[in-house]
Amino acid sequence: MHQDTNAMETLIERYKDDAFFFTWHDGTSGSEDGSGPETHQRLLVLDASFNPPTKAHYGLLLEAWRQHGHNYDAGLLLFSINNADKQLNGASVSQRLCMMELLANQWRLDQRQANHPTFPILVGLTTKARFIDKIEAIHQHAPWVRDMAFIVGMDTMTRLFDPKYYPGELTLQQSLEPLFSRASLIVADRPGHDDPAFWHQPAVQASLHRIHRFSLATSVATLSSTLARQAILDHQRLEPILFPDIIQFIQQQHLYQQ
């Protein structure tokens, strides 16, 4: 694990020309070529801003693993430098990756303590914003990966199926076909926020064979990175939202103070 941001910045500089690379896998730092182990051929991907990583991120991954983990070899915490809808504010890239590794390590320790079957968590960085480009970047860097599923919330689903993001002559269904031919989506339903009309859209209906849903516990659904940042500003208790190692890192780095 990268213990400080300087080491992480060195790693980022090494792979600055790569569209994707791993920083962490199986409890160790990424290999010399930034690749992951070839045994991890099916990835359960949590693609988020991690600003900071919270117990909500952990809960998303945990519930997706409980319901769908038997179909996958490993999880991947993925951060995109060029998110399509968010500017890079708050923690730097290296700080976020360090915190993501702390979250992955928390998962490893919890699994060991609970005597669960090993489900390793990887950490990766990409320069790509669109799902299909992220998939291509992962395949180019780790060609042994043959299947992946992205854990998403309804906000992401709504954007994904919004026609305004797909200008041109292709229909929405045609535009999404390359994504669903190479990956699945696992959608976290928030209690009380179901939208039946969304699920009856033709493009959504055509993609249901590659979309899986699960219900997110209210205790997890109410947590967020925004809530964590506000709690820091208001000097409130962070333990309900963040794990201790991440709290310590934030305090050491003096993050989210303004």
PDB file of C-alpha atoms in Angstrom:
ATOM      1  CA  MET A   1       0.000   0.000   0.000  1.00  0.00           C
ATOM      2  CA  HIS A   2       1.194   3.503  -0.787  1.00  0.00           C
ATOM      3  CA  GLN A   3       1.721   5.087   2.623  1.00  0.00           C
ATOM      4  CA  ASP A   4       1.997   8.688   1.440  1.00  0.00           C
ATOM      5  CA  THR A   5       0.972  10.914  -1.429  1.00  0.00           C
ATOM      6  CA  ASN A   6       4.552  11.344  -2.644  1.00  0.00           C
ATOM      7  CA  ALA A   7       4.818   7.648  -3.452  1.00  0.00           C
ATOM      8  CA  MET A   8       1.435   7.755  -5.165  1.00  0.00           C
ATOM      9  CA  GLU A   9       2.416  10.820  -7.215  1.00  0.00           C
ATOM     10  CA  THR A  10       5.539   8.986  -8.349  1.00  0.00           C
ATOM     11  CA  LEU A  11       3.369   6.090  -9.521  1.00  0.00           C
ATOM     12  CA  ILE A  12       0.973   8.431 -11.332  1.00  0.00           C
ATOM     13  CA  GLU A  13       3.889  10.126 -13.081  1.00  0.00           C
ATOM     14  CA  ARG A  14       5.227   6.743 -14.184  1.00  0.00           C
ATOM     15  CA  TYR A  15       1.949   5.873 -15.912  1.00  0.00           C
ATOM     16  CA  LYS A  16       0.910   9.375 -16.999  1.00  0.00           C
ATOM     17  CA  ASP A  17       0.611   8.279 -20.623  1.00  0.00           C
ATOM     18  CA  ASP A  18      -1.565   5.252 -19.827  1.00  0.00           C
ATOM     19  CA  ALA A  19      -5.352   5.348 -20.075  1.00  0.00           C
ATOM     20  CA  PHE A  20      -5.623   2.951 -17.114  1.00  0.00           C
ATOM     21  CA  PHE A  21      -3.434   1.216 -14.536  1.00  0.00           C
ATOM     22  CA  PHE A  22      -3.760  -0.597 -11.207  1.00  0.00           C
ATOM     23  CA  THR A  23      -2.225   0.961  -8.076  1.00  0.00           C
ATOM     24  CA  TRP A  24      -3.114  -1.860  -5.676  1.00  0.00           C
ATOM     25  CA  HIS A  25      -4.106  -5.512  -5.755  1.00  0.00           C
ATOM     26  CA  ASP A  26      -4.226  -8.404  -3.317  1.00  0.00           C
ATOM     27  CA  GLY A  27      -3.007  -6.232  -0.465  1.00  0.00           C
ATOM     28  CA  THR A  28       0.114  -5.052  -2.300  1.00  0.00           C
ATOM     29  CA  SER A  29       1.032  -2.132  -4.527  1.00  0.00           C
ATOM     30  CA  GLY A  30       0.578  -2.477  -8.275  1.00  0.00           C
ATOM     31  CA  SER A  31       3.136  -4.456 -10.227  1.00  0.00           C
ATOM     32  CA  GLU A  32       5.991  -2.818 -12.094  1.00  0.00           C
ATOM     33  CA  ASP A  33       3.953  -2.548 -15.277  1.00  0.00           C
ATOM     34  CA  GLY A  34       0.846  -1.307 -13.460  1.00  0.00           C
ATOM     35  CA  SER A  35      -1.060  -4.480 -14.309  1.00  0.00           C
ATOM     36  CA  GLY A  36      -3.110  -6.737 -12.064  1.00  0.00           C
ATOM     37  CA  PRO A  37      -3.006 -10.500 -11.547  1.00  0.00           C
ATOM     38  CA  GLU A  38      -4.239 -12.563 -14.474  1.00  0.00           C
ATOM     39  CA  THR A  39      -6.450 -14.630 -12.155  1.00  0.00           C
ATOM     40  CA  HIS A  40      -8.844 -11.682 -11.918  1.00  0.00           C
ATOM     41  CA  GLN A  41     -10.751 -12.157 -15.172  1.00  0.00           C
ATOM     42  CA  ARG A  42     -14.187 -10.960 -14.025  1.00  0.00           C
ATOM     43  CA  LEU A  43     -14.329  -7.597 -12.258  1.00  0.00           C
ATOM     44  CA  LEU A  44     -17.022  -6.009 -10.112  1.00  0.00           C
ATOM     45  CA  VAL A  45     -16.305  -2.300 -10.626  1.00  0.00           C
ATOM     46  CA  LEU A  46     -17.219   0.576  -8.318  1.00  0.00           C
ATOM     47  CA  ASP A  47     -16.535   3.696 -10.365  1.00  0.00           C
ATOM     48  CA  ALA A  48     -16.837   6.837  -8.227  1.00  0.00           C
ATOM     49  CA  SER A  49     -15.234  10.150  -7.280  1.00  0.00           C
ATOM     50  CA  PHE A  50     -14.154   8.934  -3.801  1.00  0.00           C
ATOM     51  CA  ASN A  51     -13.978  12.480  -2.430  1.00  0.00           C
ATOM     52  CA  PRO A  52     -13.608  10.993   0.169  1.00  0.00           C
ATOM     53  CA  PRO A  53     -14.320   7.228   0.152  1.00  0.00           C
ATOM     54  CA  THR A  54     -17.123   6.595   2.649  1.00  0.00           C
ATOM     55  CA  LYS A  55     -18.977   3.755   4.312  1.00  0.00           C
ATOM     56  CA  ALA A  56     -21.564   4.274   1.556  1.00  0.00           C
ATOM     57  CA  HIS A  57     -18.987   3.223  -1.062  1.00  0.00           C
ATOM     58  CA  TYR A  58     -18.105   0.234   1.096  1.00  0.00           C
ATOM     59  CA  GLY A  59     -21.791  -0.619   1.552  1.00  0.00           C
ATOM     60  CA  LEU A  60     -22.439  -0.441  -2.191  1.00  0.00           C
ATOM     61  CA  LEU A  61     -19.606  -2.852  -2.876  1.00  0.00           C
ATOM     62  CA  LEU A  62     -20.567  -5.138   0.006  1.00  0.00           C
ATOM     63  CA  GLU A  63     -24.198  -5.497  -1.030  1.00  0.00           C
ATOM     64  CA  ALA A  64     -23.319  -5.972  -4.703  1.00  0.00           C
ATOM     65  CA  TRP A  65     -20.786  -8.626  -3.678  1.00  0.00           C
ATOM     66  CA  ARG A  66     -23.311 -10.405  -1.452  1.00  0.00           C
ATOM     67  CA  GLN A  67     -25.867 -10.614  -4.252  1.00  0.00           C
ATOM     68  CA  HIS A  68     -23.683 -10.936  -7.342  1.00  0.00           C
ATOM     69  CA  GLY A  69     -20.131 -11.645  -6.171  1.00  0.00           C
ATOM     70  CA  HIS A  70     -20.343 -15.311  -7.144  1.00  0.00           C
ATOM     71  CA  ASN A  71     -20.139 -14.152 -10.782  1.00  0.00           C
ATOM     72  CA  TYR A  72     -16.863 -12.245 -10.293  1.00  0.00           C
ATOM     73  CA  ASP A  73     -13.261 -12.872  -9.212  1.00  0.00           C
ATOM     74  CA  ALA A  74     -12.410  -9.467  -7.745  1.00  0.00           C
ATOM     75  CA  GLY A  75     -13.653  -5.953  -7.124  1.00  0.00           C
ATOM     76  CA  LEU A  76     -12.173  -2.789  -8.598  1.00  0.00           C
ATOM     77  CA  LEU A  77     -12.352   0.671  -7.028  1.00  0.00           C
ATOM     78  CA  LEU A  78     -11.982   2.919 -10.073  1.00  0.00           C
ATOM     79  CA  PHE A  79     -11.356   6.653 -10.180  1.00  0.00           C
ATOM     80  CA  SER A  80     -11.509   8.691 -13.374  1.00  0.00           C
ATOM     81  CA  ILE A  81      -9.451  11.868 -13.586  1.00  0.00           C
ATOM     82  CA  ASN A  82     -11.789  13.165 -16.291  1.00  0.00           C
ATOM     83  CA  ASN A  83     -15.256  12.464 -14.940  1.00  0.00           C
ATOM     84  CA  ALA A  84     -17.859  13.538 -17.460  1.00  0.00           C
ATOM     85  CA  ASP A  85     -19.949  15.496 -14.936  1.00  0.00           C
ATOM     86  CA  LYS A  86     -17.656  16.546 -12.083  1.00  0.00           C
ATOM     87  CA  GLN A  87     -14.686  18.864 -11.775  1.00  0.00           C
ATOM     88  CA  LEU A  88     -11.718  17.822  -9.653  1.00  0.00           C
ATOM     89  CA  ASN A  89     -12.188  19.684  -6.368  1.00  0.00           C
ATOM     90  CA  GLY A  90     -11.306  18.752  -2.800  1.00  0.00           C
ATOM     91  CA  ALA A  91      -8.770  15.935  -2.521  1.00  0.00           C
ATOM     92  CA  SER A  92      -6.096  15.584  -5.202  1.00  0.00           C
ATOM     93  CA  VAL A  93      -5.790  12.517  -7.417  1.00  0.00           C
ATOM     94  CA  SER A  94      -2.980  11.061  -5.307  1.00  0.00           C
ATOM     95  CA  GLN A  95      -4.893  11.723  -2.067  1.00  0.00           C
ATOM     96  CA  ARG A  96      -8.007  10.014  -3.393  1.00  0.00           C
ATOM     97  CA  LEU A  97      -6.042   6.984  -4.543  1.00  0.00           C
ATOM     98  CA  CYS A  98      -4.375   6.705  -1.142  1.00  0.00           C
ATOM     99  CA  MET A  99      -7.789   6.793   0.542  1.00  0.00           C
ATOM    100  CA  MET A 100      -9.146   4.242  -1.931  1.00  0.00           C
ATOM    101  CA  GLU A 101      -6.296   1.918  -0.978  1.00  0.00           C
ATOM    102  CA  LEU A 102      -7.207   2.419   2.687  1.00  0.00           C
ATOM    103  CA  LEU A 103     -10.794   1.425   1.846  1.00  0.00           C
ATOM    104  CA  ALA A 104      -9.537  -1.652  -0.025  1.00  0.00           C
ATOM    105  CA  ASN A 105      -7.390  -2.574   2.939  1.00  0.00           C
ATOM    106  CA  GLN A 106     -10.381  -2.193   5.267  1.00  0.00           C
ATOM    107  CA  TRP A 107     -12.257  -4.643   3.046  1.00  0.00           C
ATOM    108  CA  ARG A 108      -9.356  -7.108   3.150  1.00  0.00           C
ATOM    109  CA  LEU A 109      -9.148  -6.945   6.950  1.00  0.00           C
ATOM    110  CA  ASP A 110     -12.925  -7.332   7.373  1.00  0.00           C
ATOM    111  CA  GLN A 111     -13.036 -10.329   5.042  1.00  0.00           C
ATOM    112  CA  ARG A 112     -10.196 -11.975   6.894  1.00  0.00           C
ATOM    113  CA  GLN A 113     -11.818 -11.358  10.278  1.00  0.00           C
ATOM    114  CA  ALA A 114     -15.165 -12.751   9.074  1.00  0.00           C
ATOM    115  CA  ASN A 115     -13.483 -15.792   7.475  1.00  0.00           C
ATOM    116  CA  HIS A 116     -15.175 -15.012   4.179  1.00  0.00           C
ATOM    117  CA  PRO A 117     -13.927 -16.551   0.929  1.00  0.00           C
ATOM    118  CA  THR A 118     -11.245 -14.301  -0.516  1.00  0.00           C
ATOM    119  CA  PHE A 119     -12.658 -11.598  -2.775  1.00  0.00           C
ATOM    120  CA  PRO A 120      -9.752  -9.234  -3.434  1.00  0.00           C
ATOM    121  CA  ILE A 121     -10.240  -5.553  -4.111  1.00  0.00           C
ATOM    122  CA  LEU A 122      -8.116  -3.752  -6.691  1.00  0.00           C
ATOM    123  CA  VAL A 123      -7.632   0.002  -7.042  1.00  0.00           C
ATOM    124  CA  GLY A 124      -7.254   1.631 -10.442  1.00  0.00           C
ATOM    125  CA  LEU A 125      -6.979   4.997 -12.156  1.00  0.00           C
ATOM    126  CA  THR A 126      -8.229   5.943 -15.611  1.00  0.00           C
ATOM    127  CA  THR A 127      -8.130   9.082 -17.724  1.00  0.00           C
ATOM    128  CA  LYS A 128     -11.350   8.111 -19.495  1.00  0.00           C
ATOM    129  CA  ALA A 129     -14.802   9.514 -18.746  1.00  0.00           C
ATOM    130  CA  ARG A 130     -17.252   7.336 -20.700  1.00  0.00           C
ATOM    131  CA  PHE A 131     -18.072   3.781 -19.639  1.00  0.00           C
ATOM    132  CA  ILE A 132     -17.183   2.305 -23.021  1.00  0.00           C
ATOM    133  CA  ASP A 133     -13.817   4.090 -23.036  1.00  0.00           C
ATOM    134  CA  LYS A 134     -13.055   2.886 -19.508  1.00  0.00           C
ATOM    135  CA  ILE A 135     -13.864  -0.664 -20.542  1.00  0.00           C
ATOM    136  CA  GLU A 136     -11.557  -0.386 -23.556  1.00  0.00           C
ATOM    137  CA  ALA A 137      -8.759   1.081 -21.424  1.00  0.00           C
ATOM    138  CA  ILE A 138      -9.027  -1.739 -18.875  1.00  0.00           C
ATOM    139  CA  HIS A 139      -9.009  -4.383 -21.615  1.00  0.00           C
ATOM    140  CA  GLN A 140      -5.961  -2.835 -23.268  1.00  0.00           C
ATOM    141  CA  HIS A 141      -4.004  -2.759 -20.009  1.00  0.00           C
ATOM    142  CA  ALA A 142      -5.297  -6.077 -18.646  1.00  0.00           C
ATOM    143  CA  PRO A 143      -6.311  -8.157 -21.684  1.00  0.00           C
ATOM    144  CA  TRP A 144      -7.104 -11.177 -19.503  1.00  0.00           C
ATOM    145  CA  VAL A 145     -10.167  -9.354 -18.084  1.00  0.00           C
ATOM    146  CA  ARG A 146     -13.061 -10.902 -19.981  1.00  0.00           C
ATOM    147  CA  ASP A 147     -16.100  -9.570 -18.133  1.00  0.00           C
ATOM    148  CA  MET A 148     -16.989  -6.693 -15.821  1.00  0.00           C
ATOM    149  CA  ALA A 149     -19.985  -5.141 -14.142  1.00  0.00           C
ATOM    150  CA  PHE A 150     -20.241  -1.534 -12.994  1.00  0.00           C
ATOM    151  CA  ILE A 151     -22.037  -0.785  -9.723  1.00  0.00           C
ATOM    152  CA  VAL A 152     -24.069   2.379 -10.275  1.00  0.00           C
ATOM    153  CA  GLY A 153     -26.788   4.448  -8.657  1.00  0.00           C
ATOM    154  CA  MET A 154     -29.938   5.803 -10.238  1.00  0.00           C
ATOM    155  CA  ASP A 155     -28.343   9.208 -10.884  1.00  0.00           C
ATOM    156  CA  THR A 156     -25.802   7.521 -13.133  1.00  0.00           C
ATOM    157  CA  MET A 157     -28.476   5.396 -14.785  1.00  0.00           C
ATOM    158  CA  THR A 158     -30.545   8.482 -15.576  1.00  0.00           C
ATOM    159  CA  ARG A 159     -27.546  10.192 -17.192  1.00  0.00           C
ATOM    160  CA  LEU A 160     -26.563   7.055 -19.071  1.00  0.00           C
ATOM    161  CA  PHE A 161     -29.963   6.796 -20.730  1.00  0.00           C
ATOM    162  CA  ASP A 162     -30.328  10.535 -21.377  1.00  0.00           C
ATOM    163  CA  PRO A 163     -30.421  11.105 -25.177  1.00  0.00           C
ATOM    164  CA  LYS A 164     -28.654  14.491 -24.851  1.00  0.00           C
ATOM    165  CA  TYR A 165     -25.376  12.660 -24.285  1.00  0.00           C
ATOM    166  CA  TYR A 166     -25.682  10.855 -27.630  1.00  0.00           C
ATOM    167  CA  PRO A 167     -25.847  13.386 -30.477  1.00  0.00           C
ATOM    168  CA  GLY A 168     -25.780  11.937 -33.950  1.00  0.00           C
ATOM    169  CA  GLU A 169     -27.788   9.622 -36.152  1.00  0.00           C
ATOM    170  CA  LEU A 170     -27.708   6.513 -33.958  1.00  0.00           C
ATOM    171  CA  THR A 171     -30.648   5.737 -31.705  1.00  0.00           C
ATOM    172  CA  LEU A 172     -30.076   5.619 -27.951  1.00  0.00           C
ATOM    173  CA  GLN A 173     -30.267   1.831 -28.036  1.00  0.00           C
ATOM    174  CA  GLN A 174     -27.694   1.654 -30.832  1.00  0.00           C
ATOM    175  CA  SER A 175     -25.399   4.052 -28.969  1.00  0.00           C
ATOM    176  CA  LEU A 176     -25.498   1.877 -25.844  1.00  0.00           C
ATOM    177  CA  GLU A 177     -25.039  -1.463 -27.607  1.00  0.00           C
ATOM    178  CA  PRO A 178     -21.188  -1.361 -27.465  1.00  0.00           C
ATOM    179  CA  LEU A 179     -21.385  -0.856 -23.679  1.00  0.00           C
ATOM    180  CA  PHE A 180     -23.827  -3.672 -22.985  1.00  0.00           C
ATOM    181  CA  SER A 181     -22.045  -6.063 -25.322  1.00  0.00           C
ATOM    182  CA  ARG A 182     -18.948  -5.830 -23.086  1.00  0.00           C
ATOM    183  CA  ALA A 183     -20.226  -5.117 -19.574  1.00  0.00           C
ATOM    184  CA  SER A 184     -23.186  -5.310 -17.217  1.00  0.00           C
ATOM    185  CA  LEU A 185     -24.628  -2.781 -14.784  1.00  0.00           C
ATOM    186  CA  ILE A 186     -25.591  -3.516 -11.184  1.00  0.00           C
ATOM    187  CA  VAL A 187     -27.971  -0.791 -10.050  1.00  0.00           C
ATOM    188  CA  ALA A 188     -28.467   0.237  -6.428  1.00  0.00           C
ATOM    189  CA  ASP A 189     -32.098   1.160  -5.787  1.00  0.00           C
ATOM    190  CA  ARG A 190     -32.566   3.748  -3.035  1.00  0.00           C
ATOM    191  CA  PRO A 191     -35.561   3.085  -0.776  1.00  0.00           C
ATOM    192  CA  GLY A 192     -38.533   5.245  -1.766  1.00  0.00           C
ATOM    193  CA  HIS A 193     -36.923   6.516  -4.967  1.00  0.00           C
ATOM    194  CA  ASP A 194     -38.151   3.991  -7.531  1.00  0.00           C
ATOM    195  CA  ASP A 195     -39.219   5.421 -10.903  1.00  0.00           C
ATOM    196  CA  PRO A 196     -41.300   2.847 -12.804  1.00  0.00           C
ATOM    197  CA  ALA A 197     -41.488   5.077 -15.884  1.00  0.00           C
ATOM    198  CA  PHE A 198     -37.701   5.016 -16.255  1.00  0.00           C
ATOM    199  CA  TRP A 199     -37.610   1.232 -16.404  1.00  0.00           C
ATOM    200  CA  HIS A 200     -40.262   1.133 -19.136  1.00  0.00           C
ATOM    201  CA  GLN A 201     -38.263   3.215 -21.609  1.00  0.00           C
ATOM    202  CA  PRO A 202     -37.584   1.208 -24.806  1.00  0.00           C
ATOM    203  CA  ALA A 203     -33.802   1.557 -24.557  1.00  0.00           C
ATOM    204  CA  VAL A 204     -33.851   0.408 -20.922  1.00  0.00           C
ATOM    205  CA  GLN A 205     -36.123  -2.514 -21.719  1.00  0.00           C
ATOM    206  CA  ALA A 206     -33.786  -3.587 -24.525  1.00  0.00           C
ATOM    207  CA  SER A 207     -30.852  -3.642 -22.101  1.00  0.00           C
ATOM    208  CA  LEU A 208     -32.446  -5.406 -19.135  1.00  0.00           C
ATOM    209  CA  HIS A 209     -30.604  -8.644 -19.864  1.00  0.00           C
ATOM    210  CA  ARG A 210     -27.412  -6.811 -18.832  1.00  0.00           C
ATOM    211  CA  ILE A 211     -28.876  -4.815 -15.920  1.00  0.00           C
ATOM    212  CA  HIS A 212     -29.257  -6.203 -12.410  1.00  0.00           C
ATOM    213  CA  ARG A 213     -30.823  -4.398  -9.469  1.00  0.00           C
ATOM    214  CA  PHE A 214     -30.455  -4.569  -5.694  1.00  0.00           C
ATOM    215  CA  SER A 215     -31.893  -2.596  -2.804  1.00  0.00           C
ATOM    216  CA  LEU A 216     -29.566  -0.427  -0.775  1.00  0.00           C
ATOM    217  CA  ALA A 217     -30.154  -0.291   2.969  1.00  0.00           C
ATOM    218  CA  THR A 218     -31.414   3.077   4.200  1.00  0.00           C
ATOM    219  CA  SER A 219     -28.504   3.295   6.637  1.00  0.00           C
ATOM    220  CA  VAL A 220     -26.119   3.245   3.679  1.00  0.00           C
ATOM    221  CA  ALA A 221     -28.264   5.207   1.230  1.00  0.00           C
ATOM    222  CA  THR A 222     -28.274   8.268   3.503  1.00  0.00           C
ATOM    223  CA  LEU A 223     -24.461   8.519   3.573  1.00  0.00           C
ATOM    224  CA  SER A 224     -22.398  10.378   0.990  1.00  0.00           C
ATOM    225  CA  SER A 225     -19.086  12.112   0.359  1.00  0.00           C
ATOM    226  CA  THR A 226     -20.915  15.441   0.423  1.00  0.00           C
ATOM    227  CA  LEU A 227     -22.198  14.611   3.909  1.00  0.00           C
ATOM    228  CA  ALA A 228     -18.670  13.706   5.014  1.00  0.00           C
ATOM    229  CA  ARG A 229     -17.193  16.960   3.720  1.00  0.00           C
ATOM    230  CA  GLN A 230     -19.915  18.987   5.438  1.00  0.00           C
ATOM    231  CA  ALA A 231     -19.381  17.097   8.689  1.00  0.00           C
ATOM    232  CA  ILE A 232     -15.693  18.015   8.562  1.00  0.00           C
ATOM    233  CA  LEU A 233     -16.512  21.685   8.047  1.00  0.00           C
ATOM    234  CA  ASP A 234     -19.041  21.582  10.900  1.00  0.00           C
ATOM    235  CA  HIS A 235     -16.644  19.691  13.225  1.00  0.00           C
ATOM    236  CA  GLN A 236     -19.132  16.840  13.607  1.00  0.00           C
ATOM    237  CA  ARG A 237     -18.360  13.190  14.340  1.00  0.00           C
ATOM    238  CA  LEU A 238     -17.042  11.412  11.273  1.00  0.00           C
ATOM    239  CA  GLU A 239     -17.147   7.824  12.552  1.00  0.00           C
ATOM    240  CA  PRO A 240     -20.693   7.157  11.271  1.00  0.00           C
ATOM    241  CA  ILE A 241     -19.599   8.110   7.743  1.00  0.00           C
ATOM    242  CA  LEU A 242     -15.896   7.251   7.410  1.00  0.00           C
ATOM    243  CA  PHE A 243     -13.560   4.473   8.516  1.00  0.00           C
ATOM    244  CA  PRO A 244     -10.895   5.370  11.128  1.00  0.00           C
ATOM    245  CA  ASP A 245      -7.893   5.083   8.782  1.00  0.00           C
ATOM    246  CA  ILE A 246      -9.525   7.438   6.294  1.00  0.00           C
ATOM    247  CA  ILE A 247     -10.406   9.910   9.061  1.00  0.00           C
ATOM    248  CA  GLN A 248      -6.771   9.848  10.178  1.00  0.00           C
ATOM    249  CA  PHE A 249      -5.543  10.402   6.613  1.00  0.00           C
ATOM    250  CA  ILE A 250      -7.913  13.349   6.115  1.00  0.00           C
ATOM    251  CA  GLN A 251      -6.722  14.928   9.346  1.00  0.00           C
ATOM    252  CA  GLN A 252      -3.067  14.406   8.499  1.00  0.00           C
ATOM    253  CA  GLN A 253      -3.566  15.929   5.048  1.00  0.00           C
ATOM    254  CA  HIS A 254      -5.788  18.766   6.359  1.00  0.00           C
ATOM    255  CA  LEU A 255      -8.404  17.959   3.737  1.00  0.00           C
ATOM    256  CA  TYR A 256     -11.815  19.582   3.274  1.00  0.00           C
ATOM    257  CA  GLN A 257     -11.104  22.447   5.648  1.00  0.00           C
ATOM    258  CA  GLN A 258     -12.752  25.062   3.421  1.00  0.00           C
TER     259      GLN A 258
END
